[in-house]
Short mmCIF file of C-alpha atoms in Angstrom, two decimals:
data_model
loop_
_atom_site.label_atom_id
_atom_site.label_comp_id
_atom_site.label_asym_id
_atom_site.label_seq_id
_atom_site.Cartn_x
_atom_site.Cartn_y
_atom_site.Cartn_z
CA MET Y 1 0.00 0.00 0.00
CA GLY Y 2 2.72 2.44 1.00
CA ILE Y 3 0.39 5.27 2.01
CA ILE Y 4 2.04 5.70 5.39
CA LYS Y 5 5.83 5.57 5.19
CA GLU Y 6 6.46 6.86 8.67
CA TYR Y 7 4.53 8.68 11.38
CA GLN Y 8 5.14 10.76 14.45
CA ARG Y 9 3.71 9.93 17.83
CA PRO Y 10 0.53 12.04 18.12
CA GLY Y 11 0.40 15.01 20.39
CA PRO Y 12 -2.38 15.58 22.93
CA GLY Y 13 -4.58 17.36 20.40
CA ASP Y 14 -4.48 14.82 17.56
CA VAL Y 15 -7.43 12.74 18.76
CA ALA Y 16 -9.47 15.89 19.24
CA LEU Y 17 -8.53 17.04 15.72
CA VAL Y 18 -9.63 13.71 14.27
CA ARG Y 19 -12.93 13.84 16.12
CA ARG Y 20 -13.62 17.37 14.87
CA ALA Y 21 -12.76 16.30 11.33
CA GLN Y 22 -15.08 13.31 11.68
CA ARG Y 23 -17.93 15.63 12.62
CA SER Y 24 -17.36 17.57 9.42
CA LEU Y 25 -17.22 14.29 7.48
CA ALA Y 26 -20.50 13.18 8.99
CA LEU Y 27 -22.14 16.35 7.73
CA ALA Y 28 -20.56 16.80 4.31
CA GLY Y 29 -18.07 13.99 3.80
CA ARG Y 30 -19.85 12.05 1.10
CA HIS Y 31 -18.98 14.71 -1.49
CA ALA Y 32 -15.62 15.63 0.05
CA ASN Y 33 -12.15 14.69 -1.12
CA LEU Y 34 -11.85 11.76 1.28
CA LEU Y 35 -8.24 11.02 0.43
CA ARG Y 36 -7.37 14.48 1.71
CA TYR Y 37 -8.67 13.45 5.12
CA VAL Y 38 -6.77 10.16 5.04
CA GLU Y 39 -3.50 12.00 4.37
CA ARG Y 40 -3.92 14.54 7.18
CA ASP Y 41 -1.18 14.44 9.81
CA SER Y 42 -3.79 14.16 12.58
CA PHE Y 43 -5.38 11.09 10.95
CA GLN Y 44 -1.99 9.51 10.26
CA ASN Y 45 -0.83 10.12 13.83
CA ALA Y 46 -4.06 8.75 15.32
CA ALA Y 47 -3.74 5.66 13.10
CA GLY Y 48 -0.20 5.17 14.39
CA THR Y 49 -1.37 5.46 18.00
CA LEU Y 50 -4.07 2.83 17.43
CA VAL Y 51 -1.50 0.41 15.98
CA GLU Y 52 0.74 0.99 18.99
CA ARG Y 53 -2.18 0.34 21.30
CA TYR Y 54 -3.60 -2.80 19.73
CA MET Y 55 -0.52 -4.28 18.00
CA PRO Y 56 2.34 -3.21 20.28
CA ARG Y 57 4.83 -5.90 19.26
CA SER Y 58 4.34 -5.41 15.54
CA SER Y 59 4.61 -1.66 16.00
CA GLN Y 60 7.77 -1.81 18.10
CA LYS Y 61 9.48 -4.18 15.65
CA GLN Y 62 8.25 -2.09 12.69
CA LEU Y 63 6.87 -5.14 10.94
CA GLU Y 64 5.14 -4.86 7.57
CA ILE Y 65 1.81 -5.88 9.13
CA ALA Y 66 1.94 -2.74 11.28
CA ASP Y 67 2.13 -0.60 8.13
CA VAL Y 68 -0.89 -2.43 6.70
CA PHE Y 69 -2.87 -1.77 9.87
CA ARG Y 70 -1.90 1.94 9.86
CA ASP Y 71 -3.20 2.22 6.30
CA LEU Y 72 -6.44 0.49 7.28
CA TYR Y 73 -6.88 2.56 10.42
CA ALA Y 74 -6.42 5.83 8.51
CA VAL Y 75 -9.16 4.81 6.07
CA TRP Y 76 -11.41 3.56 8.87
CA LEU Y 77 -11.12 6.88 10.69
CA VAL Y 78 -12.62 8.45 7.56
CA LEU Y 79 -15.26 5.81 6.76
CA ALA Y 80 -16.55 5.23 10.29
CA PRO Y 81 -18.57 8.46 10.66
CA LEU Y 82 -20.08 7.95 7.20
CA SER Y 83 -21.35 4.51 8.25
CA ASN Y 84 -23.65 6.16 10.81
CA ARG Y 85 -25.96 7.01 7.90
CA VAL Y 86 -26.41 3.39 6.86
CA GLN Y 87 -29.66 1.86 8.10
CA GLY Y 88 -29.72 -1.66 9.47
CA TYR Y 89 -25.91 -1.80 9.75
CA TRP Y 90 -24.42 -3.43 12.85
CA ARG Y 91 -21.39 -1.21 13.27
CA SER Y 92 -18.23 -2.87 14.53
CA TRP Y 93 -18.19 -0.80 17.76
CA TRP Y 94 -21.73 -1.82 18.72
CA CYS Y 95 -22.01 -4.52 21.36
CA PRO Y 96 -23.35 -8.04 20.60
CA GLY Y 97 -26.45 -7.13 22.61
CA ILE Y 98 -27.66 -5.20 19.56
CA VAL Y 99 -28.06 -8.48 17.64
CA THR Y 100 -29.76 -10.42 20.42
CA SER Y 101 -32.06 -7.45 21.09
CA TRP Y 102 -32.96 -7.28 17.40
CA MET Y 103 -33.85 -10.98 17.37
CA ARG Y 104 -35.94 -10.66 20.54
CA ILE Y 105 -37.90 -7.68 19.22
CA GLN Y 106 -38.50 -9.20 15.78
CA ALA Y 107 -39.61 -12.60 17.13
CA ASN Y 108 -41.28 -11.79 20.46
CA ARG Y 109 -42.99 -8.54 19.49
CA PHE Y 110 -43.64 -8.87 15.76
CA HIS Y 111 -43.89 -12.71 15.58
CA ARG Y 112 -41.33 -13.02 12.81
CA PHE Y 113 -39.98 -16.54 13.14
CA CYS Y 114 -38.49 -17.26 9.71
CA LEU Y 115 -34.77 -16.49 9.63
CA GLY Y 116 -32.90 -15.85 6.40
CA ARG Y 117 -29.14 -15.53 6.07
CA VAL Y 118 -27.26 -13.97 3.13
CA PRO Y 119 -23.46 -14.33 3.37
CA TYR Y 120 -21.24 -11.81 1.59
CA ASP Y 121 -18.51 -13.06 -0.74
CA TRP Y 122 -15.38 -10.99 -0.15
CA ALA Y 123 -13.48 -12.86 -2.86
CA THR Y 124 -15.58 -11.05 -5.49
CA ALA Y 125 -16.19 -7.79 -3.61
CA GLN Y 126 -15.97 -4.41 -5.35
CA VAL Y 127 -15.90 -0.94 -3.79
CA ALA Y 128 -17.47 1.02 -6.65
CA PRO Y 129 -21.14 -0.10 -6.19
CA GLY Y 130 -21.12 0.75 -2.49
CA ALA Y 131 -19.33 4.04 -3.12
CA LEU Y 132 -22.01 4.95 -5.67
CA ALA Y 133 -24.73 4.20 -3.12
CA ALA Y 134 -22.91 6.37 -0.57
CA HIS Y 135 -22.50 9.19 -3.14
CA ILE Y 136 -18.71 8.99 -2.83
CA THR Y 137 -17.12 10.29 -6.03
CA ASP Y 138 -13.47 10.56 -4.97
CA GLU Y 139 -11.87 8.24 -7.54
CA ALA Y 140 -8.49 8.22 -5.81
CA PHE Y 141 -10.08 7.14 -2.54
CA ILE Y 142 -12.17 4.48 -4.29
CA GLY Y 143 -9.04 3.13 -5.97
CA GLN Y 144 -7.14 3.03 -2.70
CA THR Y 145 -9.90 1.14 -0.87
CA GLN Y 146 -10.26 -1.27 -3.81
CA GLU Y 147 -6.59 -2.20 -3.39
CA MET Y 148 -7.22 -2.84 0.30
CA LEU Y 149 -9.71 -5.56 -0.57
CA GLY Y 150 -6.72 -7.85 -1.07
CA HIS Y 151 -6.43 -8.01 2.72
CA ALA Y 152 -10.08 -8.91 3.34
CA THR Y 153 -10.15 -12.66 2.64
CA GLY Y 154 -9.22 -15.39 5.11
CA ASN Y 155 -9.53 -15.94 8.85
CA THR Y 156 -6.61 -13.84 10.06
CA LEU Y 157 -6.88 -10.76 12.27
CA ARG Y 158 -5.83 -8.63 9.30
CA ALA Y 159 -8.61 -10.06 7.12
CA GLY Y 160 -11.25 -9.56 9.80
CA PHE Y 161 -10.06 -6.03 10.43
CA ALA Y 162 -10.11 -5.17 6.72
CA ARG Y 163 -13.70 -6.36 6.60
CA TYR Y 164 -14.59 -4.14 9.61
CA VAL Y 165 -13.06 -1.16 7.83
CA LEU Y 166 -14.58 -1.69 4.39
CA GLY Y 167 -17.80 -3.61 5.04
CA GLY Y 168 -20.07 -0.63 5.59
CA LEU Y 169 -18.97 0.77 2.22
CA VAL Y 170 -18.52 -2.35 0.08
CA TRP Y 171 -21.94 -3.89 0.80
CA ARG Y 172 -23.95 -0.70 1.14
CA GLN Y 173 -25.70 -0.94 -2.23
CA ALA Y 174 -26.67 -4.59 -1.69
CA ALA Y 175 -27.88 -3.87 1.84
CA GLU Y 176 -29.98 -0.88 0.79
CA ALA Y 177 -31.64 -2.92 -1.97
CA ALA Y 178 -32.41 -5.74 0.48
CA LEU Y 179 -33.72 -3.28 3.05
CA GLN Y 180 -36.24 -1.92 0.55
CA ILE Y 181 -37.52 -5.44 -0.18
CA ALA Y 182 -37.65 -6.23 3.55
CA ARG Y 183 -39.76 -3.13 4.20
CA GLU Y 184 -42.17 -4.09 1.45
CA ARG Y 185 -42.55 -7.54 2.99
CA ARG Y 186 -42.74 -6.18 6.56
CA ALA Y 187 -39.59 -8.04 7.57
CA GLY Y 188 -36.72 -7.09 9.84
CA MET Y 189 -33.20 -6.76 8.43
CA LEU Y 190 -29.79 -6.45 10.08
CA TRP Y 191 -26.42 -6.69 8.37
CA SER Y 192 -22.74 -6.64 9.16
CA GLU Y 193 -19.56 -6.80 7.13
CA ASP Y 194 -19.90 -10.58 6.68
CA GLY Y 195 -23.56 -10.96 5.77
CA MET Y 196 -27.19 -10.08 6.31
CA TRP Y 197 -29.99 -11.54 8.44
CA LEU Y 198 -33.71 -11.31 7.75
CA LEU Y 199 -36.57 -12.18 10.11
CA ALA Y 200 -40.01 -12.47 8.54
CA SER Y 201 -43.41 -13.93 9.34
CA LYS Y 202 -43.06 -16.11 6.23
CA PRO Y 203 -40.38 -16.64 3.54
CA PHE Y 204 -40.39 -14.39 0.49
CA ASP Y 205 -38.60 -14.09 -2.86
CA GLY Y 206 -36.54 -11.18 -4.10
CA VAL Y 207 -33.48 -11.90 -1.97
CA ASP Y 208 -31.28 -14.93 -2.63
CA VAL Y 209 -31.57 -16.56 0.77
CA GLU Y 210 -32.32 -19.90 2.38
CA TRP Y 211 -34.96 -19.68 5.09
CA THR Y 212 -35.17 -21.47 8.43
CA ASP Y 213 -38.37 -21.59 10.46
CA LEU Y 214 -37.06 -21.19 14.00
CA ARG Y 215 -40.15 -22.93 15.36
CA GLU Y 216 -39.13 -26.10 13.55
CA GLN Y 217 -35.34 -26.09 13.87
CA PRO Y 218 -32.63 -23.90 15.44
CA ALA Y 219 -30.24 -21.77 13.41
CA ALA Y 220 -26.78 -20.36 14.05
CA VAL Y 221 -26.40 -16.59 14.30
CA LEU Y 222 -22.81 -15.48 14.94
CA THR Y 223 -21.74 -17.37 18.10
CA TRP Y 224 -25.29 -18.18 19.17
CA GLN Y 225 -28.00 -20.68 18.35
CA ALA Y 226 -31.55 -19.33 18.14
CA HIS Y 227 -34.86 -21.20 18.19
CA VAL Y 228 -38.46 -20.33 19.02
CA VAL Y 229 -40.54 -22.10 21.66
CA GLY Y 230 -44.02 -20.95 22.61
CA GLY Y 231 -43.75 -17.86 20.47
CA LEU Y 232 -40.57 -16.62 22.19
CA VAL Y 233 -37.02 -16.74 20.87
CA HIS Y 234 -34.43 -18.61 22.93
CA ILE Y 235 -30.75 -17.82 22.42
CA ASN Y 236 -27.92 -20.09 23.56
CA MET Y 237 -24.28 -20.36 22.60
CA ASN Y 238 -23.81 -22.68 19.62
CA ASP Y 239 -21.78 -25.88 19.78
CA ALA Y 240 -18.85 -24.41 17.87
CA SER Y 241 -18.42 -21.63 20.45
CA VAL Y 242 -18.52 -24.08 23.35
CA GLN Y 243 -16.02 -26.39 21.70
CA ARG Y 244 -13.73 -23.47 20.86
CA LEU Y 245 -13.58 -22.51 24.53
CA LYS Y 246 -12.91 -26.08 25.64
CA GLU Y 247 -10.18 -26.53 23.04
CA SER Y 248 -8.52 -23.30 24.19
CA VAL Y 249 -8.50 -24.53 27.80
CA ARG Y 250 -7.11 -27.93 26.83
CA ALA Y 251 -4.40 -26.36 24.65
CA ALA Y 252 -3.34 -23.99 27.41
CA LEU Y 253 -3.08 -26.75 29.99
CA ALA Y 254 -1.18 -29.04 27.61
CA SER Y 255 1.43 -26.39 26.79
CA ASP Y 256 4.88 -26.10 28.37
CA ALA Y 257 4.18 -22.57 29.57
CA SER Y 258 4.34 -21.44 33.18
CA PRO Y 259 1.20 -21.83 35.33
CA GLU Y 260 0.73 -18.06 35.25
CA HIS Y 261 0.87 -17.93 31.46
CA LYS Y 262 -1.49 -20.91 31.18
CA LEU Y 263 -4.00 -19.12 33.37
CA ARG Y 264 -3.73 -15.94 31.29
CA ARG Y 265 -4.55 -17.94 28.16
CA ILE Y 266 -7.51 -19.61 29.84
CA ASN Y 267 -8.80 -16.29 31.16
CA ALA Y 268 -8.48 -14.72 27.71
CA ALA Y 269 -10.57 -17.53 26.19
CA ALA Y 270 -13.17 -17.20 28.96
CA HIS Y 271 -13.33 -13.41 28.50
CA SER Y 272 -13.90 -13.90 24.76
CA PHE Y 273 -16.70 -16.37 25.46
CA HIS Y 274 -18.25 -14.07 28.07
CA HIS Y 275 -18.20 -11.18 25.58
CA TRP Y 276 -20.96 -13.03 23.69
CA VAL Y 277 -22.68 -15.20 26.27
CA ARG Y 278 -23.50 -12.31 28.61
CA TYR Y 279 -26.20 -11.09 26.17
CA ALA Y 280 -27.96 -14.46 25.89
CA PHE Y 281 -30.20 -14.97 28.92
CA ASP Y 282 -30.97 -18.58 27.99
CA ALA Y 283 -27.27 -19.49 28.04
CA ARG Y 284 -26.89 -19.18 31.81
CA GLN Y 285 -27.09 -22.93 32.32
CA GLN Y 286 -24.49 -23.45 29.61
CA ALA Y 287 -22.15 -20.96 31.27
CA GLN Y 288 -22.56 -22.60 34.68
CA GLU Y 289 -21.80 -26.04 33.28
CA LEU Y 290 -18.77 -24.73 31.42
CA GLU Y 291 -17.56 -22.94 34.53
CA ALA Y 292 -17.66 -26.20 36.50
CA TRP Y 293 -15.85 -28.00 33.66
CA MET Y 294 -13.13 -25.32 33.49
CA TRP Y 295 -12.59 -25.02 37.22
CA ARG Y 296 -12.09 -28.75 37.65
CA ARG Y 297 -9.17 -28.57 35.25
CA VAL Y 298 -7.75 -25.27 36.45
CA SER Y 299 -7.97 -26.44 40.05
CA ARG Y 300 -6.22 -29.72 39.32
CA HIS Y 301 -3.47 -28.42 37.03
CA ILE Y 302 -2.87 -24.85 38.26
CA ALA Y 303 -4.51 -23.81 41.52
CA GLN Y 304 -3.59 -26.99 43.39
CA ASN Y 305 0.11 -26.44 42.70
CA THR Y 306 0.11 -22.61 42.71
CA PRO Y 307 -2.69 -21.53 45.11
CA ALA Y 308 -1.91 -17.83 44.74
CA LEU Y 309 -3.12 -17.92 41.12
CA ALA Y 310 -6.64 -18.98 42.09
CA ALA Y 311 -7.55 -15.36 42.87
CA ARG Y 312 -6.74 -14.35 39.27
CA TYR Y 313 -9.06 -16.92 37.71
CA PHE Y 314 -11.90 -15.47 35.58
CA ASN Y 315 -15.06 -17.10 36.91
CA LEU Y 316 -17.88 -17.29 34.36
CA ARG Y 317 -20.44 -18.02 37.06
CA GLN Y 318 -19.66 -14.74 38.86
CA SER Y 319 -19.37 -12.58 35.73
CA PRO Y 320 -22.06 -10.00 34.95
CA TRP Y 321 -24.94 -10.57 32.52
CA ASP Y 322 -26.58 -7.98 30.33
CA THR Y 323 -29.99 -9.00 29.01
CA ARG Y 324 -31.42 -5.52 28.55
CA LEU Y 325 -32.67 -4.42 25.16
CA HIS Y 326 -29.91 -2.47 23.40
CA PHE Y 327 -30.60 0.15 20.76
CA GLU Y 328 -27.29 2.10 20.62
CA ARG Y 329 -28.72 5.40 19.46
CA LYS Y 330 -25.65 7.30 20.69
CA SER Y 331 -23.06 7.99 17.99
CA TYR Y 332 -19.99 7.28 20.18
CA LEU Y 333 -17.79 8.58 17.38
CA LEU Y 334 -19.08 12.12 17.50
CA ASP Y 335 -20.76 12.67 20.87
CA ARG Y 336 -18.80 15.05 23.04
CA ASP Y 337 -19.50 13.17 26.27
CA VAL Y 338 -17.40 10.20 25.08
CA SER Y 339 -13.98 10.49 26.71
CA GLU Y 340 -10.72 10.19 24.76
CA GLU Y 341 -10.05 6.83 26.42
CA GLN Y 342 -13.51 5.52 25.44
CA TRP Y 343 -13.05 6.86 21.92
CA LEU Y 344 -9.74 5.05 21.52
CA ASN Y 345 -11.30 1.81 22.74
CA LEU Y 346 -13.86 1.93 19.92
CA TRP Y 347 -11.18 0.98 17.41
CA ASN Y 348 -10.21 -2.42 18.81
CA PRO Y 349 -9.70 -4.70 15.76
CA ARG Y 350 -10.69 -7.79 17.76
CA ARG Y 351 -14.48 -7.55 17.76
#
């Protein structure tokens, strides 16, 4: 890419400058020269800070991947405020509770039990259609983001991050067309960088999708499994998520690392699981059973030999739950009451 050859550590006002520029982008950015924003020193410096924060080793060693992430961050700082205009888009800084709340409202309130899933194919993705839908006419910026699509395929952190950055732009035209059909059919629609979900009272044509009646069989949605019983949606963690946690625990305990490092790995896996399970009220029993399974192993292999580490163990049973309905009307990017620390935390590439 080569957009950012080197950068200076940002001064205290750089984040504030970026946030002010983002406000102007939100108001008039769709017709602006977006590449001019990307190349601003304040945007470049903020991108460098975010790489230092979330990829410290790569940044310190000046690895090539750090340059790729700086390029992506600089573009994301420009595209993020524009994505606030996109309806039905699950922005990458919104919590998972947005998705579970959407399913609960669509099924429990509007009795929409047929779930449709449309995956997006990043191998054939193009920027131009989405840019046209967003009224972005900056050809240099479109060309730059098209080149970045080469990073968006695969299961690496870089690929996932590239999809966060570009998803709201690349799939905007397809999402807007599907939203119009969903409205005509009185269906609910939610989409992210990897695909779109529909919830309807009955299947309909017009969107290339396979339908699942949640009253008849469960369906996977992200890390969850959803099904409908008695007219109400029930959301648990799916088998793949449970097995992923168990495999992480087994791998940590089987490693040659120190007990402290093993516990850090186990806690990280449990935190990742809790990030999703806390929004699924019906998964409490699952979490309790997993907690008992984990503690038996941690107790036998770590706490029994190093009792002091027991206090550092992340206990799923004692962790907070959040089963409120989430709507996320606040911008976060632009609202003045969001602190600099909170603002920086919005850009974590590990959703």
